[in-house]
Every structure is written in C-alpha cells, then in structure tokens.
C-alpha cells in the first residue's frame, strides 16, 4: 500500500460517525439500518481505494454513497417489480396484480376491525365464508362454495375429506406436477388417499375407469392439464362421461381445474377454455380452482360443488389450518363482485385486461414505450419494436399463445445478459427476457403507468455503470 492509499483510507470516516450523520439527515428509522449502511459504505470505499485506485475522496462523494446505500438498506425485501416477461400469470412474480376495487377493500378491512366473523344485523357470531359464498354460488351455479388458502389446499382438503383411506381413480395422463412442490401423486399421499392410476400417458378410456372401480373407490378425479398438452394419438375421458359413470356407480366426481376462469375467452377470439360454470353444469360434484390465476384475484383456493360434500369439507379440522385470511377475503369478494358484470371484469381486472389486450393495442403501446426510451437520451442505446408471442402462464391456457409486441433494447456497451441482470437488480427492478440473443421488454405485461419507471430504470442503469 502506497502513501496515497494510506492518505485516502484515513479520510474514510469512522462507522459510528457515518451512522450518526445518516441518522441526523434521514431520521425515523431503526438504528441498525444506519449502522448497516455505514459499515457497507466504509467497506465499499476501502475496496475501491485498494482495488480500483482512486485519486481523491471528497466528503460529498462519501455522503452520496452512504445515502444510496441507506436507501438500499431501507428498501423492503418483498417489493414491486415491473414484469416485462410477457407471462401474464407469472408465479415467481406474484401471479395476478389486483384490481383497484380489490385493493381498496383490502386497505379498508386491514386498517381497522371488520365483521369477519360477526353478523352485524344479529349481533352474533358469523362465518368468514359468508362474505363470498353467495357470490360464488351465483357466479358458478354451484350449490355451495368454500374458500381456502390456495388451490393446493383446496385439492388437499377435498381429497382428505372425501377419500381418506380409500382409493381415488385418476388418469395417468393427468398426474401433473405444478411447479416444484405440487405433484398430484404426492398430494394424494399427504391427503391419506390411495392413488389408483388408470390408462396410459396418452390414452385413457372410460372402460379404464370402469374396470378400476371397486368397493374401496371413494372418488373419480379429473385434473386439468394446466401446464402441458398431450398431442398426437390421444384419448381423454371428458368430465361429462366421468360424471355419467360416477353417478351410475354412486361415486362422486372431483375436478381440479387449476386455473378456473369465469369468462369465456372464446368470446374474445382466444382459445376456448371451459369456464367454471360450464364444468359445474356437467354435474361434477366438486370443482377446485385458484383465486390468483385466470380469475385475477388474490391467492386463494376455491371449492364449489354439491352442498353436502362442500359442507363436509368445511367441517374437516384441516380447514382451520388451511383457512383463508381476511385480507384475501376482502380482495376476493371485491374481485368476484366485478364478475357480476362481465364488462366490468374484463375492464378492471388486470389479469383479464392483459390477456385480452389486442395485438394492435400492444403494438401501439410498444411504440409509445419505444418513443419514451428513445427520447430519454441514453447514450449508446437504440430501441426497436418487434413482434413476439406471449404466454398466459401460471398453469393457465397451457398452449394458448398471445401474439404480442416487445421493445428490443440494443446497447453498444452491454450484452443482452448484462442488460437482463442489471435491470433486475436496478431500481425499480425490471424483469425482461432474452430471445434469440436480444434483450426484450415485453409490453403486454407492463402497466402503461409503469412506462416512466422503465425509462427511469434504464437511466439508472446508465448512470451507475
Ligand atoms: C396451479 C394449479 C394447482 C395449484 O394451485 P395453487 O393456487 O398454486 O395452490 C393445482 N392444480 C392445478 C391443475 C393447477 O394448475
């Protein structure tokens, strides 16, 4: 270490001094945050002096760095990111953003006390489920409804209630894994049921189910192939056929829809997906689906079906462990209310709005984002609008592609991988994607209100590089 380095190192203030200075300038936070920021500041400066070489160290520089690090330290760990992946229901990015109406209800219920389990008119204890069961009955046509923590919980408690210690018949073509921890055979085991697989991967016939039925059969189950499709030489037994068989043998039929939706996408020119209402109408005894996939609400598991079966599920002691919380209920009720008028639902629920946005609209928005970025005066950057294909994601409409548009970010300095990484860790974080050696910002999943933030993220990237 030379004399110059020594002099510079001696200019780094002591940690307690840096911390005190930060506390004075930005009061109101727990002391540990100031100390953490001060330590990190001192360390970074030391590293810079020793590794990168430095000619001077001004007080303003130290303060600016300390401020920057303090703002990083103060940031919550779970925070908002901009989804420029084009995957609308992105499980890793929190699935469905909520409608304004849902947010307002959550805020109002969370800020104070509520009638969560209290009937105001009668002044006595009520049930938390009452806030949404009427809506769910009305919207799906089912006799009864129950909501739990998520759809995995819905499947677990349904199987545990209706088939514990007994057999459940499922087609081999439907033994799905939905992202890591949810695998149908394992859920069956945890629910205490015996999985009875029938048919083959690509073909299952009604006679396969028929042949497997015995005195220990509790349920016939159908699982929606959420995240894959079997194509080619295939045969699948429809829900209606299964219902006919089940009713003939006196065995209830359960369908796990995964991503249940309440609007008919075919009406908007997309691939047909049976709605929950249609599934209920086929006579399936119990249907389960997610609250935060195509429904566009908060994380929840929704169970609808025959009154006596749903009532039995409700009374399962497991329900206490899987129960839905009040914030979710508030958001779910507000989301479901929008569905009472489909026009409102497709206008106000972000997930539906993003899926149903026409390619022309996405193209127009992409050009607007491109203009904003081009005008931001980012040296060495250029931008182009390119056609792409987006996915719904989240185990919803598995093979339905959405023609879309993205803004390709072309940089002289940064490779696509570098852009991808730097924007992810920037502020605000922007998650894009790389395709064919290009870094893309998919526009379908970015809220137009977020466009200025995308510009800001790129500006920050340039100024911090
Ligand atoms: C997504 C999905 C689940 C799990 O739902 P969560 O709400 O994530 O718990 C279960 N079954 C199917 C078919 C799914 O697509």
mmCIF file of C-alpha atoms and ligand atoms in Angstrom, residues 95 150-153 155 176 178 182 184 223-224 226 256-259 290-293 299-300 394-395, ligand 1:
data_model
loop_
_atom_site.group_PDB
_atom_site.id
_atom_site.type_symbol
_atom_site.label_atom_id
_atom_site.label_comp_id
_atom_site.label_asym_id
_atom_site.label_seq_id
_atom_site.Cartn_x
_atom_site.Cartn_y
_atom_site.Cartn_z
ATOM 1 C CA UNK A 95 -49.285 -14.057 -10.215
ATOM 2 C CA UNK A 150 -54.777 -21.742 -2.196
ATOM 3 C CA UNK A 151 -55.788 -24.335 -4.733
ATOM 4 C CA UNK A 152 -53.231 -26.840 -3.471
ATOM 5 C CA UNK A 153 -55.013 -26.609 -0.115
ATOM 6 C CA UNK A 155 -57.293 -30.196 -3.536
ATOM 7 C CA UNK A 176 -49.426 -33.373 -13.121
ATOM 8 C CA UNK A 178 -47.347 -27.833 -10.984
ATOM 9 C CA UNK A 182 -47.333 -29.629 -6.100
ATOM 10 C CA UNK A 184 -50.687 -34.883 -7.759
ATOM 11 C CA UNK A 223 -57.137 -32.918 -13.222
ATOM 12 C CA UNK A 224 -56.765 -30.072 -15.664
ATOM 13 C CA UNK A 226 -52.540 -26.899 -16.730
ATOM 14 C CA UNK A 256 -59.227 -29.894 -10.192
ATOM 15 C CA UNK A 257 -59.438 -27.102 -12.715
ATOM 16 C CA UNK A 258 -56.261 -25.404 -11.572
ATOM 17 C CA UNK A 259 -56.804 -22.122 -13.266
ATOM 18 C CA UNK A 290 -57.144 -20.933 -7.916
ATOM 19 C CA UNK A 291 -58.042 -17.383 -6.972
ATOM 20 C CA UNK A 292 -54.920 -15.804 -8.454
ATOM 21 C CA UNK A 293 -54.592 -17.435 -11.849
ATOM 22 C CA UNK A 299 -54.084 -16.148 -3.711
ATOM 23 C CA UNK A 300 -56.908 -18.454 -2.709
ATOM 24 C CA UNK A 394 -49.318 -19.889 -14.254
ATOM 25 C CA UNK A 395 -50.762 -23.128 -15.473
HETATM 26 C C1 LIG B 1 -51.966 -24.153 -10.215
HETATM 27 C C2 LIG B 1 -52.606 -25.482 -10.005
HETATM 28 C C3 LIG B 1 -52.729 -26.020 -8.722
HETATM 29 C C4 LIG B 1 -52.187 -25.316 -7.518
HETATM 30 O O1 LIG B 1 -52.871 -24.136 -7.284
HETATM 31 P P1 LIG B 1 -52.263 -23.031 -6.266
HETATM 32 O O2 LIG B 1 -53.296 -21.979 -6.259
HETATM 33 O O3 LIG B 1 -50.961 -22.623 -6.846
HETATM 34 O O4 LIG B 1 -52.096 -23.682 -4.959
HETATM 35 C C5 LIG B 1 -53.339 -27.242 -8.589
HETATM 36 N N1 LIG B 1 -53.815 -27.906 -9.654
HETATM 37 C C6 LIG B 1 -53.695 -27.427 -10.911
HETATM 38 C C7 LIG B 1 -54.231 -28.230 -12.044
HETATM 39 C C8 LIG B 1 -53.099 -26.190 -11.129
HETATM 40 O O5 LIG B 1 -52.986 -25.705 -12.360
#
